[in-house]
mmCIF file of C-alpha atoms in Angstrom:
data_model
loop_
_atom_site.group_PDB
_atom_site.id
_atom_site.type_symbol
_atom_site.label_atom_id
_atom_site.label_comp_id
_atom_site.label_asym_id
_atom_site.label_seq_id
_atom_site.Cartn_x
_atom_site.Cartn_y
_atom_site.Cartn_z
ATOM 1 C CA MET A 1 8.308 -2.048 -23.565
ATOM 2 C CA LYS A 2 7.285 -5.578 -21.954
ATOM 3 C CA ILE A 3 7.371 -5.440 -18.518
ATOM 4 C CA ALA A 4 6.943 -8.330 -15.483
ATOM 5 C CA ILE A 5 5.893 -7.112 -12.362
ATOM 6 C CA VAL A 6 5.898 -9.599 -9.106
ATOM 7 C CA CYS A 7 4.431 -8.675 -6.099
ATOM 8 C CA TYR A 8 1.991 -9.695 -3.266
ATOM 9 C CA PRO A 9 -1.700 -10.138 -4.649
ATOM 10 C CA THR A 10 -3.317 -8.934 -1.161
ATOM 11 C CA PHE A 11 -4.988 -6.199 -0.130
ATOM 12 C CA GLY A 12 -1.815 -4.719 1.401
ATOM 13 C CA GLY A 13 -0.188 -1.665 -0.019
ATOM 14 C CA SER A 14 2.503 -2.984 -1.958
ATOM 15 C CA GLY A 15 0.221 -5.319 -4.015
ATOM 16 C CA VAL A 16 -2.029 -2.369 -4.500
ATOM 17 C CA VAL A 17 0.707 -0.163 -5.787
ATOM 18 C CA ALA A 18 2.044 -2.963 -7.995
ATOM 19 C CA THR A 19 -1.229 -3.532 -9.427
ATOM 20 C CA GLU A 20 -2.257 0.039 -10.059
ATOM 21 C CA LEU A 21 1.246 0.732 -11.452
ATOM 22 C CA GLY A 22 1.078 -2.230 -13.627
ATOM 23 C CA LEU A 23 -2.695 -1.298 -15.039
ATOM 24 C CA GLU A 24 -1.423 2.267 -15.568
ATOM 25 C CA LEU A 25 1.554 1.173 -17.636
ATOM 26 C CA ALA A 26 -0.799 -1.245 -19.732
ATOM 27 C CA ARG A 27 -3.109 1.799 -20.508
ATOM 28 C CA ARG A 28 -0.035 3.838 -21.931
ATOM 29 C CA GLY A 29 0.574 0.779 -24.417
ATOM 30 C CA HIS A 30 3.306 -1.190 -22.588
ATOM 31 C CA GLU A 31 2.707 -5.001 -22.227
ATOM 32 C CA ILE A 32 2.557 -6.017 -18.772
ATOM 33 C CA HIS A 33 2.913 -9.344 -17.116
ATOM 34 C CA PHE A 34 2.003 -10.027 -13.781
ATOM 35 C CA ILE A 35 3.747 -13.377 -11.921
ATOM 36 C CA THR A 36 2.277 -13.990 -8.357
ATOM 37 C CA TYR A 37 0.900 -17.111 -6.711
ATOM 38 C CA SER A 38 -2.906 -15.679 -7.164
ATOM 39 C CA GLN A 39 -4.626 -12.752 -9.224
ATOM 40 C CA PRO A 40 -3.921 -9.482 -7.459
ATOM 41 C CA VAL A 41 -7.369 -8.116 -5.897
ATOM 42 C CA ARG A 42 -7.265 -4.905 -7.840
ATOM 43 C CA LEU A 43 -6.277 -6.872 -11.233
ATOM 44 C CA ALA A 44 -8.768 -5.887 -14.154
ATOM 45 C CA LEU A 45 -7.653 -8.295 -16.941
ATOM 46 C CA LEU A 46 -10.052 -6.509 -19.580
ATOM 47 C CA ASN A 47 -7.127 -4.783 -21.208
ATOM 48 C CA PRO A 48 -5.200 -6.488 -23.964
ATOM 49 C CA ASN A 49 -2.005 -5.622 -22.897
ATOM 50 C CA VAL A 50 -2.498 -7.252 -19.421
ATOM 51 C CA PHE A 51 -1.401 -10.724 -18.631
ATOM 52 C CA TYR A 52 -1.531 -12.578 -15.279
ATOM 53 C CA HIS A 53 0.423 -15.927 -15.126
ATOM 54 C CA GLU A 54 0.055 -17.819 -11.701
ATOM 55 C CA VAL A 55 3.127 -19.540 -9.906
ATOM 56 C CA ASN A 56 2.118 -23.017 -8.831
ATOM 57 C CA VAL A 57 3.901 -24.614 -6.116
ATOM 58 C CA PRO A 58 3.986 -28.343 -6.338
ATOM 59 C CA GLU A 59 3.091 -30.269 -3.143
ATOM 60 C CA TYR A 60 6.345 -32.793 -2.129
ATOM 61 C CA PRO A 61 6.063 -33.976 1.013
ATOM 62 C CA LEU A 62 10.223 -34.019 1.627
ATOM 63 C CA PHE A 63 9.398 -30.136 2.154
ATOM 64 C CA HIS A 64 7.701 -29.121 5.484
ATOM 65 C CA PHE A 65 7.495 -25.350 3.846
ATOM 66 C CA GLN A 66 6.987 -25.172 0.180
ATOM 67 C CA PRO A 67 9.845 -23.742 -1.763
ATOM 68 C CA TYR A 68 7.706 -20.708 -3.167
ATOM 69 C CA GLU A 69 10.968 -18.782 -4.097
ATOM 70 C CA LEU A 70 11.946 -21.636 -6.466
ATOM 71 C CA ALA A 71 9.007 -21.639 -7.962
ATOM 72 C CA LEU A 72 8.950 -18.020 -8.691
ATOM 73 C CA SER A 73 12.114 -17.956 -10.160
ATOM 74 C CA SER A 74 11.577 -20.789 -12.695
ATOM 75 C CA LYS A 75 8.121 -19.006 -13.536
ATOM 76 C CA VAL A 76 9.882 -15.837 -14.300
ATOM 77 C CA VAL A 77 12.534 -17.565 -16.325
ATOM 78 C CA ASP A 78 9.840 -19.408 -18.551
ATOM 79 C CA MET A 79 7.637 -15.989 -18.975
ATOM 80 C CA VAL A 80 10.720 -13.972 -19.840
ATOM 81 C CA LYS A 81 11.669 -16.514 -22.688
ATOM 82 C CA LEU A 82 8.156 -17.094 -23.798
ATOM 83 C CA TYR A 83 7.031 -13.476 -24.108
ATOM 84 C CA LYS A 84 10.514 -11.904 -24.811
ATOM 85 C CA ILE A 85 10.196 -9.894 -21.553
ATOM 86 C CA GLU A 86 12.370 -6.798 -21.328
ATOM 87 C CA LEU A 87 12.221 -5.616 -17.994
ATOM 88 C CA LEU A 88 11.381 -7.321 -14.412
ATOM 89 C CA HIS A 89 9.906 -5.094 -11.496
ATOM 90 C CA VAL A 90 9.782 -6.599 -8.181
ATOM 91 C CA HIS A 91 8.087 -5.329 -5.071
ATOM 92 C CA TYR A 92 9.082 -5.896 -1.978
ATOM 93 C CA ALA A 93 12.469 -7.207 -0.894
ATOM 94 C CA ILE A 94 11.443 -10.869 0.567
ATOM 95 C CA PRO A 95 11.056 -13.223 -1.160
ATOM 96 C CA HIS A 96 10.828 -11.056 -4.524
ATOM 97 C CA ALA A 97 14.156 -9.866 -5.030
ATOM 98 C CA TYR A 98 15.935 -12.796 -4.107
ATOM 99 C CA ALA A 99 13.939 -14.888 -6.366
ATOM 100 C CA GLY A 100 14.225 -12.054 -9.035
ATOM 101 C CA TYR A 101 18.034 -12.436 -8.823
ATOM 102 C CA MET A 102 17.909 -16.429 -9.103
ATOM 103 C CA ALA A 103 15.720 -15.805 -12.211
ATOM 104 C CA LYS A 104 18.587 -13.092 -13.690
ATOM 105 C CA GLN A 105 21.226 -15.675 -13.006
ATOM 106 C CA MET A 106 19.377 -18.603 -14.973
ATOM 107 C CA LEU A 107 18.667 -16.136 -17.616
ATOM 108 C CA LYS A 108 22.202 -15.054 -18.233
ATOM 109 C CA ASP A 109 23.571 -18.365 -18.503
ATOM 110 C CA GLU A 110 21.208 -18.645 -21.695
ATOM 111 C CA GLY A 111 22.667 -15.452 -22.769
ATOM 112 C CA ILE A 112 19.519 -13.361 -21.882
ATOM 113 C CA ASN A 113 20.491 -10.060 -19.506
ATOM 114 C CA LEU A 114 17.631 -9.250 -17.562
ATOM 115 C CA PRO A 115 17.178 -6.145 -15.758
ATOM 116 C CA MET A 116 15.901 -5.933 -12.678
ATOM 117 C CA ILE A 117 14.255 -3.058 -10.452
ATOM 118 C CA THR A 118 13.423 -3.704 -6.915
ATOM 119 C CA THR A 119 11.178 -1.296 -4.676
ATOM 120 C CA LEU A 120 11.089 -1.423 -0.985
ATOM 121 C CA HIS A 121 7.519 -1.034 0.337
ATOM 122 C CA GLY A 122 8.078 -0.802 4.181
ATOM 123 C CA THR A 123 7.476 -4.122 6.263
ATOM 124 C CA ASP A 124 10.001 -6.000 4.313
ATOM 125 C CA ILE A 125 12.412 -3.648 5.654
ATOM 126 C CA THR A 126 11.458 -2.385 8.718
ATOM 127 C CA LEU A 127 10.050 -5.723 10.426
ATOM 128 C CA VAL A 128 10.562 -8.926 8.177
ATOM 129 C CA GLY A 129 13.778 -7.914 6.349
ATOM 130 C CA ASN A 130 15.698 -6.609 9.466
ATOM 131 C CA HIS A 131 15.295 -10.431 11.450
ATOM 132 C CA PRO A 132 18.630 -11.747 11.758
ATOM 133 C CA PHE A 133 17.120 -15.038 9.712
ATOM 134 C CA TYR A 134 16.386 -12.730 6.554
ATOM 135 C CA LYS A 135 18.834 -9.708 7.050
ATOM 136 C CA THR A 136 21.992 -11.445 4.987
ATOM 137 C CA ALA A 137 19.842 -12.481 2.219
ATOM 138 C CA VAL A 138 17.999 -8.969 1.732
ATOM 139 C CA THR A 139 20.995 -7.214 2.112
ATOM 140 C CA PHE A 140 22.344 -9.273 -0.832
ATOM 141 C CA SER A 141 19.243 -9.047 -2.774
ATOM 142 C CA ILE A 142 19.217 -5.208 -2.656
ATOM 143 C CA ASN A 143 22.589 -4.869 -3.650
ATOM 144 C CA LYS A 144 22.193 -7.335 -6.478
ATOM 145 C CA SER A 145 19.351 -5.339 -7.802
ATOM 146 C CA ASP A 146 19.989 -3.514 -10.856
ATOM 147 C CA PHE A 147 18.320 -0.321 -9.729
ATOM 148 C CA VAL A 148 16.508 0.329 -6.365
ATOM 149 C CA THR A 149 13.447 2.579 -5.525
ATOM 150 C CA SER A 150 11.764 3.174 -2.073
ATOM 151 C CA VAL A 151 8.209 4.810 -1.496
ATOM 152 C CA SER A 152 9.560 7.525 0.649
ATOM 153 C CA GLN A 153 12.524 9.323 2.072
ATOM 154 C CA SER A 154 12.031 7.951 5.449
ATOM 155 C CA LEU A 155 12.074 4.178 4.207
ATOM 156 C CA LYS A 156 15.113 5.131 2.577
ATOM 157 C CA GLU A 157 16.984 6.072 5.698
ATOM 158 C CA ASP A 158 15.802 3.572 7.551
ATOM 159 C CA THR A 159 17.236 0.924 4.943
ATOM 160 C CA ILE A 160 20.340 2.630 4.715
ATOM 161 C CA LYS A 161 20.419 2.416 8.609
ATOM 162 C CA LEU A 162 19.465 -1.087 8.934
ATOM 163 C CA PHE A 163 21.564 -2.798 6.186
ATOM 164 C CA ASN A 164 24.950 -2.455 4.613
ATOM 165 C CA ILE A 165 23.554 -0.999 1.474
ATOM 166 C CA LYS A 166 25.796 -0.351 -1.726
ATOM 167 C CA ASN A 167 23.359 0.440 -4.113
ATOM 168 C CA GLU A 168 21.948 3.953 -4.789
ATOM 169 C CA ILE A 169 17.989 4.041 -3.668
ATOM 170 C CA GLN A 170 15.724 6.432 -5.837
ATOM 171 C CA VAL A 171 12.659 7.615 -3.900
ATOM 172 C CA ILE A 172 9.726 7.306 -6.079
ATOM 173 C CA PRO A 173 6.516 7.884 -3.979
ATOM 174 C CA ASN A 174 3.249 6.019 -3.931
ATOM 175 C CA PHE A 175 0.399 7.610 -5.765
ATOM 176 C CA ILE A 176 -3.325 7.615 -6.224
ATOM 177 C CA GLU A 177 -5.455 7.741 -9.421
ATOM 178 C CA LEU A 178 -7.155 10.929 -9.139
ATOM 179 C CA ASP A 179 -9.566 10.559 -12.048
ATOM 180 C CA LYS A 180 -11.315 7.014 -11.420
ATOM 181 C CA GLU A 181 -15.097 6.514 -10.965
ATOM 182 C CA ILE A 182 -17.030 5.165 -8.221
ATOM 183 C CA GLU A 183 -18.542 1.719 -9.821
ATOM 184 C CA GLU A 184 -22.095 1.275 -8.599
ATOM 185 C CA PRO A 185 -22.761 -2.718 -7.815
ATOM 186 C CA VAL A 186 -26.262 -3.694 -6.945
ATOM 187 C CA THR A 187 -25.478 -3.795 -3.240
ATOM 188 C CA SER A 188 -23.670 -0.202 -3.336
ATOM 189 C CA CYS A 189 -23.529 1.201 0.468
ATOM 190 C CA ARG A 190 -25.556 4.709 0.964
ATOM 191 C CA ARG A 191 -24.424 7.326 3.059
ATOM 192 C CA SER A 192 -27.924 6.546 5.234
ATOM 193 C CA VAL A 193 -26.738 2.665 5.761
ATOM 194 C CA MET A 194 -23.549 4.470 7.621
ATOM 195 C CA ALA A 195 -24.993 7.264 9.838
ATOM 196 C CA ASN A 196 -27.508 9.789 10.032
ATOM 197 C CA GLU A 197 -27.543 13.332 8.123
ATOM 198 C CA ASN A 198 -26.145 15.313 11.181
ATOM 199 C CA GLU A 199 -23.596 12.592 12.139
ATOM 200 C CA ARG A 200 -20.092 13.002 10.986
ATOM 201 C CA ILE A 201 -18.342 9.874 9.405
ATOM 202 C CA ILE A 202 -15.026 9.005 10.400
ATOM 203 C CA THR A 203 -13.054 6.062 8.964
ATOM 204 C CA HIS A 204 -10.295 4.135 9.390
ATOM 205 C CA ILE A 205 -8.845 1.371 7.019
ATOM 206 C CA SER A 206 -6.415 -1.222 7.704
ATOM 207 C CA ASN A 207 -5.054 -4.887 7.821
ATOM 208 C CA PHE A 208 -5.482 -4.731 11.873
ATOM 209 C CA ARG A 209 -2.297 -5.338 12.810
ATOM 210 C CA LYS A 210 -0.611 -4.314 15.900
ATOM 211 C CA VAL A 211 1.385 -1.683 14.154
ATOM 212 C CA LYS A 212 -1.933 0.033 13.045
ATOM 213 C CA ARG A 213 -2.548 0.512 16.849
ATOM 214 C CA ILE A 214 -6.316 -0.086 16.448
ATOM 215 C CA PRO A 215 -7.249 0.560 20.092
ATOM 216 C CA ASP A 216 -5.859 4.232 19.736
ATOM 217 C CA VAL A 217 -8.427 4.548 16.669
ATOM 218 C CA ILE A 218 -11.428 3.452 19.144
ATOM 219 C CA LYS A 219 -9.975 5.792 21.977
ATOM 220 C CA ILE A 220 -9.874 8.831 19.492
ATOM 221 C CA PHE A 221 -13.431 8.224 18.474
ATOM 222 C CA TYR A 222 -14.670 7.612 22.086
ATOM 223 C CA LYS A 223 -13.475 11.279 23.038
ATOM 224 C CA ILE A 224 -14.626 12.762 19.804
ATOM 225 C CA GLN A 225 -18.066 11.225 19.999
ATOM 226 C CA GLN A 226 -18.278 12.864 23.564
ATOM 227 C CA HIS A 227 -18.409 16.205 21.978
ATOM 228 C CA ILE A 228 -20.042 15.537 18.603
ATOM 229 C CA SER A 229 -22.410 13.211 16.692
ATOM 230 C CA ALA A 230 -20.498 10.929 14.710
ATOM 231 C CA LYS A 231 -20.438 7.256 13.430
ATOM 232 C CA LEU A 232 -16.881 5.244 12.815
ATOM 233 C CA MET A 233 -16.146 3.110 10.419
ATOM 234 C CA MET A 234 -13.613 0.612 10.695
ATOM 235 C CA VAL A 235 -12.632 -1.014 7.089
ATOM 236 C CA GLY A 236 -10.369 -4.187 7.208
ATOM 237 C CA ASP A 237 -9.844 -7.525 8.829
ATOM 238 C CA GLY A 238 -6.803 -8.971 11.158
ATOM 239 C CA PRO A 239 -5.654 -9.809 14.249
ATOM 240 C CA GLU A 240 -6.674 -7.131 16.402
ATOM 241 C CA LYS A 241 -10.508 -6.623 14.906
ATOM 242 C CA GLU A 242 -11.669 -8.816 17.799
ATOM 243 C CA LYS A 243 -10.221 -6.846 20.488
ATOM 244 C CA ALA A 244 -11.555 -3.491 18.792
ATOM 245 C CA GLU A 245 -14.987 -5.033 18.834
ATOM 246 C CA TYR A 246 -14.750 -5.681 22.528
ATOM 247 C CA LEU A 247 -13.048 -2.413 23.328
ATOM 248 C CA CYS A 248 -16.450 -0.564 21.756
ATOM 249 C CA GLN A 249 -18.319 -2.752 23.952
ATOM 250 C CA GLU A 250 -16.502 -1.900 27.129
ATOM 251 C CA LEU A 251 -16.885 1.939 26.252
ATOM 252 C CA GLY A 252 -20.483 1.574 25.141
ATOM 253 C CA ILE A 253 -20.058 2.723 21.832
ATOM 254 C CA GLN A 254 -20.613 -0.364 19.741
ATOM 255 C CA ASP A 255 -23.995 1.312 18.313
ATOM 256 C CA LYS A 256 -21.657 3.961 17.170
ATOM 257 C CA VAL A 257 -19.101 1.802 15.157
ATOM 258 C CA ILE A 258 -19.347 -0.357 11.973
ATOM 259 C CA PHE A 259 -16.997 -3.156 11.437
ATOM 260 C CA PHE A 260 -17.055 -3.612 7.621
ATOM 261 C CA GLY A 261 -14.150 -6.372 7.101
ATOM 262 C CA ASN A 262 -12.536 -6.298 3.736
ATOM 263 C CA SER A 263 -14.582 -4.505 1.444
ATOM 264 C CA ASN A 264 -14.685 -3.759 -2.189
ATOM 265 C CA GLU A 265 -16.312 -0.078 -1.449
ATOM 266 C CA ILE A 266 -13.649 1.428 -0.134
ATOM 267 C CA ASP A 267 -13.916 4.440 -2.495
ATOM 268 C CA LYS A 268 -17.823 4.341 -1.875
ATOM 269 C CA ILE A 269 -16.933 4.780 1.963
ATOM 270 C CA LEU A 270 -14.439 7.469 1.748
ATOM 271 C CA SER A 271 -16.814 9.557 -0.520
ATOM 272 C CA TYR A 272 -18.876 10.093 2.495
ATOM 273 C CA THR A 273 -16.207 10.094 4.945
ATOM 274 C CA ASP A 274 -15.534 13.558 6.972
ATOM 275 C CA LEU A 275 -12.474 12.349 8.899
ATOM 276 C CA PHE A 276 -9.674 9.602 8.389
ATOM 277 C CA LEU A 277 -7.943 8.216 11.388
ATOM 278 C CA LEU A 278 -4.183 6.473 10.896
ATOM 279 C CA PRO A 279 -2.442 6.338 14.421
ATOM 280 C CA SER A 280 -0.120 4.024 13.369
ATOM 281 C CA GLU A 281 3.134 3.154 15.290
ATOM 282 C CA THR A 282 4.825 3.544 11.480
ATOM 283 C CA GLU A 283 4.281 3.978 7.942
ATOM 284 C CA SER A 284 6.623 3.518 5.496
ATOM 285 C CA PHE A 285 4.675 5.979 3.382
ATOM 286 C CA GLY A 286 0.808 6.106 4.356
ATOM 287 C CA LEU A 287 -1.074 5.280 1.216
ATOM 288 C CA ALA A 288 -4.340 4.579 3.121
ATOM 289 C CA ALA A 289 -3.957 8.499 3.992
ATOM 290 C CA LEU A 290 -3.453 9.351 0.380
ATOM 291 C CA GLU A 291 -6.341 7.304 -0.625
ATOM 292 C CA ALA A 292 -8.331 9.035 1.620
ATOM 293 C CA MET A 293 -7.278 12.879 0.839
ATOM 294 C CA ALA A 294 -8.136 11.864 -2.626
ATOM 295 C CA TRP A 295 -11.599 11.764 -1.714
ATOM 296 C CA SER A 296 -10.998 15.192 -0.156
ATOM 297 C CA VAL A 297 -10.902 13.580 3.323
ATOM 298 C CA PRO A 298 -8.562 15.600 5.960
ATOM 299 C CA VAL A 299 -6.245 13.279 7.795
ATOM 300 C CA ILE A 300 -5.398 12.581 11.949
ATOM 301 C CA SER A 301 -2.253 10.618 11.832
ATOM 302 C CA SER A 302 0.889 10.080 13.934
ATOM 303 C CA LYS A 303 4.075 11.586 13.101
ATOM 304 C CA SER A 304 5.779 8.548 12.362
ATOM 305 C CA GLY A 305 7.741 7.087 9.134
ATOM 306 C CA GLY A 306 6.485 8.436 6.019
ATOM 307 C CA LEU A 307 3.413 10.041 7.141
ATOM 308 C CA PRO A 308 4.403 13.857 7.323
ATOM 309 C CA GLU A 309 5.874 13.114 3.944
ATOM 310 C CA VAL A 310 1.936 12.776 2.942
ATOM 311 C CA ASN A 311 0.045 14.810 5.453
ATOM 312 C CA PHE A 312 1.183 17.915 5.875
ATOM 313 C CA GLU A 313 0.538 19.763 9.464
ATOM 314 C CA GLY A 314 -2.253 21.603 9.586
ATOM 315 C CA VAL A 315 -3.124 21.519 6.011
ATOM 316 C CA SER A 316 -4.515 18.256 4.989
ATOM 317 C CA GLY A 317 -4.829 17.601 8.735
ATOM 318 C CA TYR A 318 -2.615 16.935 12.049
ATOM 319 C CA LEU A 319 0.383 15.085 12.975
ATOM 320 C CA SER A 320 1.015 13.941 16.742
ATOM 321 C CA GLU A 321 3.447 11.943 18.536
ATOM 322 C CA VAL A 322 2.497 8.110 18.315
ATOM 323 C CA GLY A 323 -0.184 6.947 21.145
ATOM 324 C CA ASN A 324 -0.965 10.739 22.126
ATOM 325 C CA THR A 325 -4.868 10.049 21.402
ATOM 326 C CA ASP A 326 -5.772 13.093 23.724
ATOM 327 C CA GLU A 327 -4.227 15.226 21.151
ATOM 328 C CA MET A 328 -5.235 13.663 18.009
ATOM 329 C CA ALA A 329 -8.706 13.849 19.570
ATOM 330 C CA GLU A 330 -8.431 17.443 19.952
ATOM 331 C CA ASN A 331 -7.267 18.396 16.631
ATOM 332 C CA ALA A 332 -10.020 16.355 14.961
ATOM 333 C CA LEU A 333 -12.772 18.009 16.895
ATOM 334 C CA LYS A 334 -10.886 21.146 15.285
ATOM 335 C CA ILE A 335 -11.343 20.041 11.875
ATOM 336 C CA LEU A 336 -15.054 18.721 12.517
ATOM 337 C CA LYS A 337 -16.187 21.693 14.787
ATOM 338 C CA ASP A 338 -17.895 23.440 11.795
ATOM 339 C CA ASN A 339 -18.635 22.975 8.068
ATOM 340 C CA ALA A 340 -16.697 25.958 7.168
ATOM 341 C CA THR A 341 -13.016 24.498 8.804
ATOM 342 C CA LEU A 342 -14.053 21.141 7.476
ATOM 343 C CA ASN A 343 -14.420 22.145 3.760
ATOM 344 C CA LYS A 344 -11.356 23.916 4.173
ATOM 345 C CA PHE A 345 -9.267 21.196 5.332
ATOM 346 C CA LYS A 346 -11.263 18.702 2.491
ATOM 347 C CA GLU A 347 -10.170 21.584 0.072
ATOM 348 C CA ASN A 348 -6.592 21.242 1.060
ATOM 349 C CA ALA A 349 -6.581 17.120 1.304
ATOM 350 C CA LEU A 350 -7.615 17.128 -2.316
ATOM 351 C CA SER A 351 -4.736 19.724 -3.262
ATOM 352 C CA VAL A 352 -1.989 17.923 -1.535
ATOM 353 C CA ALA A 353 -3.255 14.235 -3.147
ATOM 354 C CA LYS A 354 -3.009 15.934 -6.568
ATOM 355 C CA GLN A 355 0.793 16.397 -6.035
ATOM 356 C CA PHE A 356 0.717 12.462 -5.962
ATOM 357 C CA ASP A 357 -1.642 11.712 -8.673
ATOM 358 C CA ILE A 358 -0.499 8.731 -10.868
ATOM 359 C CA LYS A 359 0.013 10.993 -13.976
ATOM 360 C CA ASN A 360 2.746 12.830 -11.980
ATOM 361 C CA ILE A 361 4.689 9.595 -10.545
ATOM 362 C CA LEU A 362 4.396 7.220 -13.342
ATOM 363 C CA PRO A 363 6.662 8.928 -15.745
ATOM 364 C CA LEU A 364 9.586 8.452 -12.809
ATOM 365 C CA TYR A 365 9.117 4.742 -13.196
ATOM 366 C CA GLU A 366 9.030 4.929 -17.145
ATOM 367 C CA GLU A 367 12.446 7.055 -17.080
ATOM 368 C CA LEU A 368 13.790 4.554 -14.607
ATOM 369 C CA TYR A 369 12.604 1.661 -16.748
ATOM 370 C CA HIS A 370 14.468 2.870 -19.898
ATOM 371 C CA LYS A 371 17.508 3.780 -18.003
ATOM 372 C CA ALA A 372 17.350 0.056 -17.127
ATOM 373 C CA ILE A 373 16.983 -1.543 -20.146
ATOM 374 C CA ASN A 374 19.508 0.751 -21.841
ATOM 375 C CA LYS A 375 21.805 -0.467 -19.463
ATOM 376 C CA PHE A 376 21.985 -3.925 -20.878
ATOM 377 C CA SER A 377 21.183 -2.929 -24.728
#
């Protein structure tokens, strides 16, 4: 199949999922065309089946904000005609499903029926999409998609609750690539750089937005380190990072917390990690938790959104109500108290992660792709 994938090219979960999906499809022999405004951060172009097409938005003084949707839809049309693309898979409702629909209509006028699949990832629905300014357009785009998927049952239910959806939504969960190897760059980090041999390593990875409840991460760790020797790895960047650094200073634990910023060595850090913290206000799925579990790292998380679909209570970790940092810290200590308990949770975390191996999830997408193409053949 010749498939075009439209996504955000950033460190966020939707962009990562779309990129990894495309790369695995390419490894299976499909021809994949990424269409976006810059090269996705995890996109490796050393594959004859992978193509990247940049969307350029020309500057024009009449526009206060440049019309990316127009440029994107035009680029999709051009690439579909040039490469004879058979299917469009857009990730994120805004603006990709909207631009995808415009592209479909332009192609239809030229006698080309392009099937479009829209995958909903989370904030495109619960935060951005539900805004009154966008809600009508999002509803329209979802209903005009040929097929719609969501990354969790929780997100599907939220979408149906928030919008007047007439389309069926199929749940295809996020996935993880379990058999990848860790690259060893010259500056590769070592465990000794992060912590002493007798210290537990606790990690949090996110975009440091308010929804991630970064202060709760610090508070949980503060309570943990009062009972055991530990270090906290804070990986990522965003608006809450500076506040978190100040909070560490106020609590007197700045020497026990390392702020990495955005890192290309996430796998390396997780391979040394003993416990992962994700006390988010909500998560449509919890991809960061799954990535940790794939490295045999148990998870302490909130009990919101799609997290209970990924982190299994008392098996791969523990779940608590949002904001209950005392219970989260207590549960963390249950896991970290001795090596035997920790190792059992590590084994369980990997076992749960295997259910979400890309080799199990990818066939669900391939089946949907064939169904979409056959619809117009």
